[in-house]
XYZ file of C-alpha atoms in Angstrom:
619
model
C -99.367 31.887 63.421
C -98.143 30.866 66.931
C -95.263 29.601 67.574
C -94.854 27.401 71.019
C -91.238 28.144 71.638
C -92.467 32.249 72.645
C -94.819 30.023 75.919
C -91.919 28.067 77.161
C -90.411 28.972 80.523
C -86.861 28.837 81.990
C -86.519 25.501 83.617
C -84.075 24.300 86.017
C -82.852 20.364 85.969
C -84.127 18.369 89.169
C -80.131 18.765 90.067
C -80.630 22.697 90.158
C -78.129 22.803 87.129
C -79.638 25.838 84.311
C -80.459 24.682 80.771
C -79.159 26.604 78.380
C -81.741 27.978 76.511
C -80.183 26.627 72.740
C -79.943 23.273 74.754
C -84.073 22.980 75.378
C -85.242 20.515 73.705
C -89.423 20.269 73.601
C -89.085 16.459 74.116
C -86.550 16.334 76.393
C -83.023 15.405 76.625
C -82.520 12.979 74.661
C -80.439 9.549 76.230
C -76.702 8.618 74.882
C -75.129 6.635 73.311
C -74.323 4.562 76.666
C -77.646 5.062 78.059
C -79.445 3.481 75.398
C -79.299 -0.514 76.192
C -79.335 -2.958 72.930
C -82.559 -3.854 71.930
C -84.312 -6.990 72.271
C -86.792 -8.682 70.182
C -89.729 -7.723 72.283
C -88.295 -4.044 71.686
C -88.227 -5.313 67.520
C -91.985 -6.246 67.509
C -93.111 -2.871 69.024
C -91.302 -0.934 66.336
C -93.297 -3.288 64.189
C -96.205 -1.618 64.934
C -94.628 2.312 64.694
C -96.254 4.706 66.148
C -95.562 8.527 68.223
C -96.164 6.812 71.054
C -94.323 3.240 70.093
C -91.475 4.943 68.794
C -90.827 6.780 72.051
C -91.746 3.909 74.359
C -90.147 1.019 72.431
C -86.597 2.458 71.700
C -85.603 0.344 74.369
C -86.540 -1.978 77.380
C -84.783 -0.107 79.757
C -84.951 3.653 78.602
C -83.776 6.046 81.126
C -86.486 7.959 83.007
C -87.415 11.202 81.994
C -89.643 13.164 84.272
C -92.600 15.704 82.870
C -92.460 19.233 84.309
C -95.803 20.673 84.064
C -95.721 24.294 82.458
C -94.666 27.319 84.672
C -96.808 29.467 83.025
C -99.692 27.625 80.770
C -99.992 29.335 77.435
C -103.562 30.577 76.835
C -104.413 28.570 74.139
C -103.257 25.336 75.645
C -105.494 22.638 77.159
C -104.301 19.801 78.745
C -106.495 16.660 76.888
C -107.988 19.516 74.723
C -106.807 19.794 70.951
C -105.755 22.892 69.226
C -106.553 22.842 64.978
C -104.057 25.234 62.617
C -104.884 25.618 59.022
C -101.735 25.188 56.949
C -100.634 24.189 53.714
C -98.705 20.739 53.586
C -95.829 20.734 50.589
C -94.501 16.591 50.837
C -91.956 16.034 48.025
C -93.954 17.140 45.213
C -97.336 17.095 46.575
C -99.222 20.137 47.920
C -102.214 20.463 50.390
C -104.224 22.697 52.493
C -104.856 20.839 55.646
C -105.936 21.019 58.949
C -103.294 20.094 61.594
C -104.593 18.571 65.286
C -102.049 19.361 67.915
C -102.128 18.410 71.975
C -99.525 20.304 74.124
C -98.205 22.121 71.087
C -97.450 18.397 69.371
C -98.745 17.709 65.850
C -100.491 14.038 66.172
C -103.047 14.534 63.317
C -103.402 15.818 59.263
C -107.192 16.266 58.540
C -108.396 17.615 54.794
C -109.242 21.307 55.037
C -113.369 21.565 54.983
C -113.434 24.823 53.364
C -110.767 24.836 50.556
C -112.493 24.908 46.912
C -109.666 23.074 45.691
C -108.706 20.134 47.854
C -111.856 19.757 49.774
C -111.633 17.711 53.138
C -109.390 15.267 50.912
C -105.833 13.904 51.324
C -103.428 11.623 50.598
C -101.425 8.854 52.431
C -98.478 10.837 51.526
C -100.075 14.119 53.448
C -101.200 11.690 56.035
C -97.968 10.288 56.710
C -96.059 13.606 56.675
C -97.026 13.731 61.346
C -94.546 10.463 61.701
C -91.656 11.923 59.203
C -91.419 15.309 61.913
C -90.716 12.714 64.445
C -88.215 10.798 62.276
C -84.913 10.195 64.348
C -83.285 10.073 60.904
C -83.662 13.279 60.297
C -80.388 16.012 59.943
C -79.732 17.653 63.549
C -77.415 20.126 62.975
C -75.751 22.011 59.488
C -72.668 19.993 57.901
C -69.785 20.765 56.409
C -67.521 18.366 54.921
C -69.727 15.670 56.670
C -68.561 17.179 60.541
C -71.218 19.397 62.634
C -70.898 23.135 61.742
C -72.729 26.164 62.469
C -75.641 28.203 60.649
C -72.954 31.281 60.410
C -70.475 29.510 58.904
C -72.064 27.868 56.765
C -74.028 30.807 55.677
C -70.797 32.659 55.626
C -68.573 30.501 53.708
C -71.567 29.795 50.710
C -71.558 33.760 50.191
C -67.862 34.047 49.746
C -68.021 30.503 47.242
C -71.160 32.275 45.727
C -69.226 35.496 44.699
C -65.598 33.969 44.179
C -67.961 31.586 41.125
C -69.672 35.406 40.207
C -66.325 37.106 40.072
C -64.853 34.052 38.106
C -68.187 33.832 35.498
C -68.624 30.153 36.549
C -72.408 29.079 36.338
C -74.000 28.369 39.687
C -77.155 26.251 39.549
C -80.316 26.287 41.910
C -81.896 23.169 41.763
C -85.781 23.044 43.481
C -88.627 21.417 43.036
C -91.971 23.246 41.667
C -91.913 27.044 43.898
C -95.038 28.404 43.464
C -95.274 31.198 46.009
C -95.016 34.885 45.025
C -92.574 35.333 48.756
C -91.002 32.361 47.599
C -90.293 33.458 44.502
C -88.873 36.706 45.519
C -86.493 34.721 47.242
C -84.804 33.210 44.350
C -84.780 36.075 42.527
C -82.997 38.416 45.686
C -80.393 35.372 45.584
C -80.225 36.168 41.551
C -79.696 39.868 41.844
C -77.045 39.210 44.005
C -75.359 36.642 41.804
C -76.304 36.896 37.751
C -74.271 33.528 37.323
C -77.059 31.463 39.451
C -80.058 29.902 37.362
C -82.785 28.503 38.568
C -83.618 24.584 37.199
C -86.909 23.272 38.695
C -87.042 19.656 38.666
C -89.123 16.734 39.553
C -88.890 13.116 39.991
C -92.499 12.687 38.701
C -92.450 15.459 36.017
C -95.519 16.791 34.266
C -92.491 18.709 31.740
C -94.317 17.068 28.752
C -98.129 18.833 29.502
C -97.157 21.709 30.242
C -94.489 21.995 27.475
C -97.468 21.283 24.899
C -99.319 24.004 26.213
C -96.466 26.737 25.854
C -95.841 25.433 22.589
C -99.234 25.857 21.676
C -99.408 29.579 23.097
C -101.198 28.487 26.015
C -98.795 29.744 28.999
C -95.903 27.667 30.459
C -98.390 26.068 32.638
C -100.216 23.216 33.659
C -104.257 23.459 32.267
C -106.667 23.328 35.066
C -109.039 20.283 35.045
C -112.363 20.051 36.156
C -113.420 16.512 36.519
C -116.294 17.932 38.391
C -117.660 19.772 35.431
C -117.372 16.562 32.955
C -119.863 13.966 31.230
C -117.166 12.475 29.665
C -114.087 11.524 31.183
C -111.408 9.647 28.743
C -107.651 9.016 30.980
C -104.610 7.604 28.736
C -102.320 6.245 31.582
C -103.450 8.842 33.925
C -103.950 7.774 37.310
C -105.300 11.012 38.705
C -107.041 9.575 41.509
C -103.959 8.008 42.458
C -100.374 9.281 41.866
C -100.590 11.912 39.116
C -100.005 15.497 39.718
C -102.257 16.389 42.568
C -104.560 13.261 43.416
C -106.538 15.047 46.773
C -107.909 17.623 44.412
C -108.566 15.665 41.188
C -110.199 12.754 43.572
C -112.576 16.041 45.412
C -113.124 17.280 41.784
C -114.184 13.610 40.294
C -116.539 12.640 43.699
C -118.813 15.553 42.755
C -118.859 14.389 38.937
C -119.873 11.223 40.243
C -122.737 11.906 42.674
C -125.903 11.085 40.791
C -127.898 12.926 43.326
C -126.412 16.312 42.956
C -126.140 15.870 39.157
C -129.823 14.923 38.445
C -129.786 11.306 38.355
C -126.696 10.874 36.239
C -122.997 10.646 36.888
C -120.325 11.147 34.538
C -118.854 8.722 32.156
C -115.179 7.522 32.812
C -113.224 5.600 29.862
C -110.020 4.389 30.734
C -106.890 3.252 28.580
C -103.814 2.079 31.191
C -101.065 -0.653 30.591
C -101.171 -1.272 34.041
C -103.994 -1.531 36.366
C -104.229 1.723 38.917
C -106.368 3.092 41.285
C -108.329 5.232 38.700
C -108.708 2.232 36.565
C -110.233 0.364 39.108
C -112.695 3.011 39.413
C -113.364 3.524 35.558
C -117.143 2.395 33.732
C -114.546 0.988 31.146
C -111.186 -0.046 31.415
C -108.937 -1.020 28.413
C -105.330 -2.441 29.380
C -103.108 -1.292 26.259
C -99.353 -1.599 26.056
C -97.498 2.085 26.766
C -95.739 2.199 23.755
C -98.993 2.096 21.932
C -100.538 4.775 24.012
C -99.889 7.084 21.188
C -101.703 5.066 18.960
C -104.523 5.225 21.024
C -104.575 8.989 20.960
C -103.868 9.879 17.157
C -106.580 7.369 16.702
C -108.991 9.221 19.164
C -107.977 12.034 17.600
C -108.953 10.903 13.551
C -112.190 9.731 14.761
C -113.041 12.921 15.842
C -110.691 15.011 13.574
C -113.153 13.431 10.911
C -116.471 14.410 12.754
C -115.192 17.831 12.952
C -114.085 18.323 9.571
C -110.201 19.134 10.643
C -106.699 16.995 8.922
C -106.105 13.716 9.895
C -102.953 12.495 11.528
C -101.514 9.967 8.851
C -100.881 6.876 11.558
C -101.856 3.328 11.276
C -105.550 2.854 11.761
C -105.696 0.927 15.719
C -107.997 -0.120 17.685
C -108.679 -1.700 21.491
C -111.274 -4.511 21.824
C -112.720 -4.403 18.530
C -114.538 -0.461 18.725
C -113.308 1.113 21.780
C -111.438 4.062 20.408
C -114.418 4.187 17.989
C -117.188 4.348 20.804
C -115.315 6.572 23.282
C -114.741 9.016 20.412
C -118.560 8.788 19.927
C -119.281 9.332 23.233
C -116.861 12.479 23.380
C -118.659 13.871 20.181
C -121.758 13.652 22.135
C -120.888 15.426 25.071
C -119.015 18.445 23.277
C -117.662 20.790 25.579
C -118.419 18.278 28.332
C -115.850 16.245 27.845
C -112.126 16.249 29.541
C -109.162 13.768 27.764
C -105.990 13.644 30.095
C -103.222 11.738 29.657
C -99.940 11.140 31.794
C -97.441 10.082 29.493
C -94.693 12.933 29.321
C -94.063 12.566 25.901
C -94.380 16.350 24.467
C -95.743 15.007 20.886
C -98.183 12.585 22.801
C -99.542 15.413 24.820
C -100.164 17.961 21.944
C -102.423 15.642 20.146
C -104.195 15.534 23.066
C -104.649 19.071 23.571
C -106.153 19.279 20.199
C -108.571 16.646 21.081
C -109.505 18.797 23.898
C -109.418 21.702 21.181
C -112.003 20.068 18.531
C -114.467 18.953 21.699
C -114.261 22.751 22.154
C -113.498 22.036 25.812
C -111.073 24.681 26.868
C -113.096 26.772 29.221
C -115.222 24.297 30.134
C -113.723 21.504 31.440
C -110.615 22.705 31.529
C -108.625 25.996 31.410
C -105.335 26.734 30.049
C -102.473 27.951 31.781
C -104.045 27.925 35.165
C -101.972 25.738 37.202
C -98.885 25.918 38.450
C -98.618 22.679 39.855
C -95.229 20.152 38.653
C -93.419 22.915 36.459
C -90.369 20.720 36.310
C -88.001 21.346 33.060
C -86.957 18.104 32.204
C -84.928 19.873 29.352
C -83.086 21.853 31.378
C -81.966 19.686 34.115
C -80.431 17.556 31.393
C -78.931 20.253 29.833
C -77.182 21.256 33.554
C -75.901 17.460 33.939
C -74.290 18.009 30.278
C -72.821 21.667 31.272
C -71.740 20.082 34.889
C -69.652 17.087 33.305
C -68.058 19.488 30.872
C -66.973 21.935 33.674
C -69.058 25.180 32.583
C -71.088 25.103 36.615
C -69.390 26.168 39.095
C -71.750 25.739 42.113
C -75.037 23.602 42.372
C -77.552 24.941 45.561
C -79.827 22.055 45.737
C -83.292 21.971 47.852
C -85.440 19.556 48.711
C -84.344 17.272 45.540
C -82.118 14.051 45.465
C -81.059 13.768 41.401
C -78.516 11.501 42.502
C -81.026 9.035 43.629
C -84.016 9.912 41.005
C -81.837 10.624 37.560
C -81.925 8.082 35.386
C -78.084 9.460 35.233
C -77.909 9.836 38.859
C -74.794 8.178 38.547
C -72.762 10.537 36.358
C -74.746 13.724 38.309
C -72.897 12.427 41.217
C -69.357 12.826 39.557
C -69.768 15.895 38.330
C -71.190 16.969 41.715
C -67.754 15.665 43.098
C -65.918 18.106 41.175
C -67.571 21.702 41.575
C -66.246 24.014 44.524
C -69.605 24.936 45.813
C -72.197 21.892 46.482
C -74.789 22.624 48.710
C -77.877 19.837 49.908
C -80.699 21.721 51.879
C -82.177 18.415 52.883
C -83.841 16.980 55.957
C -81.403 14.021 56.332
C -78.427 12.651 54.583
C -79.271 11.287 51.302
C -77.764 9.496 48.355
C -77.216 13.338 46.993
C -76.355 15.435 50.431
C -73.140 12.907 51.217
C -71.803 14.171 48.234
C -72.106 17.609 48.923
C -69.785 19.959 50.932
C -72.404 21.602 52.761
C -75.578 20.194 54.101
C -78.148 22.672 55.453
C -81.075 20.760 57.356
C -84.290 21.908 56.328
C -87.594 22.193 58.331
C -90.323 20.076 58.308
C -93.208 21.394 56.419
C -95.133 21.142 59.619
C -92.342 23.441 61.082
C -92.269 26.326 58.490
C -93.460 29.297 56.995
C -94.209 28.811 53.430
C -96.762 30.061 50.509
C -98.212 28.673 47.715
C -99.803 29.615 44.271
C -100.906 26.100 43.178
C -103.969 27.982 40.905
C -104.534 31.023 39.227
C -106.290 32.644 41.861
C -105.648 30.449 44.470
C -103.071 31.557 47.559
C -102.085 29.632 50.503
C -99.968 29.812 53.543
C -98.214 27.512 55.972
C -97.817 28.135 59.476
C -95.811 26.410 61.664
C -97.593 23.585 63.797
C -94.691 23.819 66.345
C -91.419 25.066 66.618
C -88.239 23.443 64.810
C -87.294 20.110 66.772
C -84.021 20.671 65.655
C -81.758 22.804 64.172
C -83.157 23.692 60.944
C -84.747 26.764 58.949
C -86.653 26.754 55.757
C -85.007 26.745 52.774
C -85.997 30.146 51.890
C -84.177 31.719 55.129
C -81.127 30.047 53.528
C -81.848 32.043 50.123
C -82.226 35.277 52.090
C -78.767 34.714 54.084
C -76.861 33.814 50.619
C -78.132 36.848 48.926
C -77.093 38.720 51.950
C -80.713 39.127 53.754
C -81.382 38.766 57.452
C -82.432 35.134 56.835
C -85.884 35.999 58.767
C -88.416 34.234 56.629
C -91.734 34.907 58.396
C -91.169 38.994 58.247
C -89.726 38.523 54.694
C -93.166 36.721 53.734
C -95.577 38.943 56.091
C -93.888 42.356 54.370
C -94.160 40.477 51.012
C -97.785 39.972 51.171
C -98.620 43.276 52.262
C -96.664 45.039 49.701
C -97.626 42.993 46.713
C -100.529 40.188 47.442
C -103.282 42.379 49.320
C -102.942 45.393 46.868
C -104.015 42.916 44.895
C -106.531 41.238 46.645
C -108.237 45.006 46.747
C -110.901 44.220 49.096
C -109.146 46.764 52.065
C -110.201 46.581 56.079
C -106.170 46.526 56.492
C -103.578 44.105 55.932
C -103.295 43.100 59.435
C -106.982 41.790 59.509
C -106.517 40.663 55.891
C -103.251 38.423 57.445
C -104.669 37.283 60.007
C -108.145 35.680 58.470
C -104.815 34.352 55.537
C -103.323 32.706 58.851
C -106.564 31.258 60.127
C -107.795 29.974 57.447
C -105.024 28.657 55.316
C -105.934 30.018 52.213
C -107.244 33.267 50.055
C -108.885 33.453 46.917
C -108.521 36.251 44.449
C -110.348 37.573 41.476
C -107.795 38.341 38.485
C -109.541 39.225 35.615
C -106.491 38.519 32.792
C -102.490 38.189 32.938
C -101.801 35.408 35.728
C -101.753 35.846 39.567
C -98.309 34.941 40.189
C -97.042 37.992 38.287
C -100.124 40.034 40.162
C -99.037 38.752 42.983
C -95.425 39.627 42.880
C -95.659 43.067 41.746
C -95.478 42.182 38.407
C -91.789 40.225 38.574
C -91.438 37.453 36.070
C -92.777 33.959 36.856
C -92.317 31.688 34.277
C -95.851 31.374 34.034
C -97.138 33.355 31.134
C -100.706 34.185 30.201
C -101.653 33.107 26.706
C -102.207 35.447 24.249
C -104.521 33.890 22.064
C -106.660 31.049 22.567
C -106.701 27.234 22.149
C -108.518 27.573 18.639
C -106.380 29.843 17.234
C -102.583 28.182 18.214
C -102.625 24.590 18.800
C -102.798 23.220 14.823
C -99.493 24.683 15.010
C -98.207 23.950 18.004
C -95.777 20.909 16.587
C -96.546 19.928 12.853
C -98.765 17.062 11.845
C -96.250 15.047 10.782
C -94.000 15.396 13.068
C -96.800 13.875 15.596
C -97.606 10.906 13.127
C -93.728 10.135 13.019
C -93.214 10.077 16.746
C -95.978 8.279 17.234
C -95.341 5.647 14.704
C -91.450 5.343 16.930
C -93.050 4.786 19.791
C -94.638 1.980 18.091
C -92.224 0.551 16.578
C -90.876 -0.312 20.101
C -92.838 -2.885 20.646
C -92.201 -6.381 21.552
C -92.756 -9.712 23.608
C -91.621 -7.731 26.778
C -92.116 -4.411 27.669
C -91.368 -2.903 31.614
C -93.576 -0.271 32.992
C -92.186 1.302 35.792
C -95.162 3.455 37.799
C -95.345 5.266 40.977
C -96.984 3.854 43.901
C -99.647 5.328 46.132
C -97.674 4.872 49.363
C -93.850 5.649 48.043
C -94.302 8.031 45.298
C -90.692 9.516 44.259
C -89.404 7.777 47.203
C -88.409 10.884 49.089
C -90.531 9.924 52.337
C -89.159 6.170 51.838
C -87.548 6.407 55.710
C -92.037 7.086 56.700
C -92.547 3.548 58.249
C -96.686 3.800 58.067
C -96.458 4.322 54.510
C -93.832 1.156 54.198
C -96.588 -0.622 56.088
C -99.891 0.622 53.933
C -101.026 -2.088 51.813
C -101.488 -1.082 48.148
C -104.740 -0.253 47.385
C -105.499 -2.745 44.389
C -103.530 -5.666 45.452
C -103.279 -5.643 49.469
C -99.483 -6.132 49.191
């Protein structure tokens, strides 16, 4: 909630020269090109070991001295040697956290897992970890470009609203490509910059997509969402190429969520039972009772065949698939166990194949597990529409977009068609990157706004149902950049103010809703402290609660899990895609993955996570 740049006083240079208050810079001046002597390999082996410190101190052997002026006037909360701690909520390409941020002297040094949040516990991830040395990146973008030369925030902001209403006036499409935005402000954002333009749509898109989960779900009249899981709550835990501790969706929480379904002590002397079924070995594998390697394209064998076993205990259709099985009776046994544990039991699976996940779902459906061990259409988590991002690289090559906005996302890069995305990208009259550096996307745009660190910005999140967070900034903007949403608010023609925009925004929509009064200034600042708010909604979903009842994209279902899912996708329309993906098969087969440290490879310029050795093989 405080921002360091309000403490800092006017300071004079040692020559009596004024700086120019634009010109401050937190650090200090930073040296030339001329100053800045070639480096030698003594200088090389320090950046080996890359650190705050080393990367300041190692630049060079001969950096030019820069001398520390102690504070004029000390602000009240600052300490010299003394830490200050800010709740805040951590968004690193697609992974979100509540943390706990250390700062000395108004500098971030530390992420720390949030004690008090019911969803993420005190747990992170090497990704949330590593997000303190990407604010300090030298890589990052400095200033706004256009056409690739240093340009200013009202220019920029000036010439994307005339481009923006020349492509309205003209009934050319203009697309807004994010990733997962989750947060009722956030939201409104988008949909001010709609109102103001009906030719932009919004495409959310991710590099690691969950599109295939949460597209059985809405086909199955359970909400275009993402299902809860509650590893915590399970006897039984069965993953198909899920690695949930590791890489898929939101690892922190799923890891705090399967520690307590593990402790023996505070479950009475027994933990839960975890089954796996991977093609390659992961970090939940390692960590499985049983572990069954299985080639991915027979994956869906796996899970019809879960499914029969069961379908046949229960009395419900079989899928008509080849009868399969994994080390003589392991699809047999784990079925067994499931049956046992009815209602107990939680079945995930990561492959994003929509006919894959649906027979999953109604394995979760005949185990009678939805509302137990998991619940429908409660997370909003990786909403990316795989569909409809392919559908905009079709519409772009065939000239029908005008414009593409894109934030925080590098399809040129991540595509499997990045290729042809960037040709088409080449030929539209409005391309715009917000993006914290130049990437393989942004030097083909025409515009490139720089956008905050996450440690730098206002943001807020609706990751759960009744789950809220905020972000606060852990220091003030190292460089010229704003959050993306302040870039939404100037297009639409908004005073691109963020914070007021979000602080107004809660108090007209989220703590109505929250109903709990003692004022919204009280109610915002215990938000601010603590990082997070949890409400009570008692049906519909909180996004739309939240947002004054503005569509979300996340609908509540209307019926439940017993009722829709036999006819979510016809039988035999899951036996025949199954049987495809079988028919694949052969003496080689590549499985590409996601690792712990890289991810989607959007933090791939964060040297501590380049130097992390994998978890499982030490590499």
């Amino acid at each position: 909630m405080k921002k360091h740049s309000q403490y800092w006083t006017e300071l004079g240079r040692l020559k009596g020269e004024e700086i120019k208050a634009e010109e401050w810079n937190e650090f200090g001046p930073s040296p030339s090109e001329d100053e800045v002597m070639q480096p030698t390999r003594r200088d090389f082996l320090k950046v080996l070991g890359f650190s705050i410190s080393g990367a300041v101190a190692a630049a060079c052997s001969k950096t030019p001295v820069r001398y520390a002026v102690p504070y004029g006037v000390k602000p009240p909360e600052v300490d010299p040697g003394i830490p200050n701690w800010y709740s805040t909520t951590c968004k690193v390409g697609g992974e979100t956290t509540t943390v706990l941020v250390k700062t000395r002297e108004g500098r971030p040094i530390k992420i720390e897992g949030h004690p008090t949040t019911p969803v993420y516990g005190e747990g992170t991830t090497a990704f949330t970890q590593a997000a303190v040395l990407s604010l300090y990146d030298s890589g990052r973008l400095r200033y706004p470009l256009k056409g690739g030369k240093k340009t200013t925030w009202k220019t920029l902001d000036k010439e994307v609203r005339q481009a923006l209403q020349q492509l309205n006036d003209a009934g050319k499409e203009v697309a807004l490509i994010t990733r997962t935005v989750t947060g009722p402000a956030s939201k409104a954002t988008i949909e001010l910059l709609k109102a103001a333009y009906p030719n932009v749509r919004h495409v959310v898109y991710e590099p690691e997509s969950a599109y295939a989960l949460w597209k059985a779900h809405e086909s199955a009249g359970l909400g275009a969402a993402l299902p809860d899981f509650h590893f915590d709550k399970a006897d039984v835990i069965v993953g198909l190429d899920a690695d949930f501790l590791g890489t898929w969706i939101s690892p922190a929480e799923f890891t705090h969520r399967y520690v307590q379904g593990r402790d023996v002590d505070a479950r009475g002397g027994e933990m839960s039972l975890h089954i796996q079924f991977e093609g390659l070995m992961s970090l939940t594998g390692s960590n499985a009772d049983l572990r069954f390697p299985v080639r991915p394209e027979l994956m869906g064998k796996v899970a019809a065949n879960l499914y029969n076993h069961i379908a046949r205990k229960a009395g419900a259709p079989t899928l008509q698939v080849e009868a399969f099985e994994v080390a003589g009776n392991a699809i047999a046994h784990t079925a067994d166990a499931l049956w046992k544990h009815r209602g107990k039991g939680l079945v995930v699976c990561g492959v994003n194949d929509v006919a894959v996940q649906t027979i999953v779902l109604k394995i979760n459906q005949l185990l009678g597990n939805y509302g137990h061990t998991l619940t429908a259409g409660a997370s909003y988590q990786n909403l990316s529409d795989d569909a409809a991002m392919a559908a905009l690289v079709e519409a772009m090559k065939k000239g029908v977009v005008g414009g593409v906005i894109m934030v925080d996302v590098n399809p040129v890069y991540s595509l499997p068609n990045g290729g042809d995305f960037a040709k088409a990208l080449q030929k539209l009259s409005l391309s715009v990157a917000v993006a914290d550096r130049v990437d393989e996307t942004a030097r083909h745009c025409r515009y490139v706004a720089p956008l905050a660190h996450p440690l730098e910005s206002w943001n807020d999140f609706q990751e759960k149902k009744n789950y809220l967070s905020v972000a606060q900034p852990a220091i003030t903007p190292l460089w010229d950049s704003r959050e993306y949403q302040a870039g939404l608010l100037a297009w639409a023609g908004e005073k691109p103010d963020f914070y007021s925009f979000l602080k107004n925004y809660w108090e007209a929509h989220v703590y109505p809703a929250w109903g709990k009064g003692g004022g919204f200034a009280k109610f915002w600042r215990d938000v601010v402290h603590e990082g997070w708010v949890e409400m009570a909604y008692e049906s519909g979903n909180a996004a739309e609660d939240a947002s004054g009842g503005q569509a979300t994209g996340n609908a509540a279902p209307t019926e439940s899990a017993d009722e829709t899912v036999r006819e979510a996708i016809p039988d035999a329309e899951l036996a025949r895609r199954v049987n495809e993906m079988a028919k694949q098969s052969g003496d080689l087969m590549l499985q590409l993955y996601s690792s712990v440290g890289m991810r989607d490879g959007s933090q791939a310029n964060n040297p501590w996570l380049h130097e992390m050795p994998d978890p499982l093989t030490k590499v």
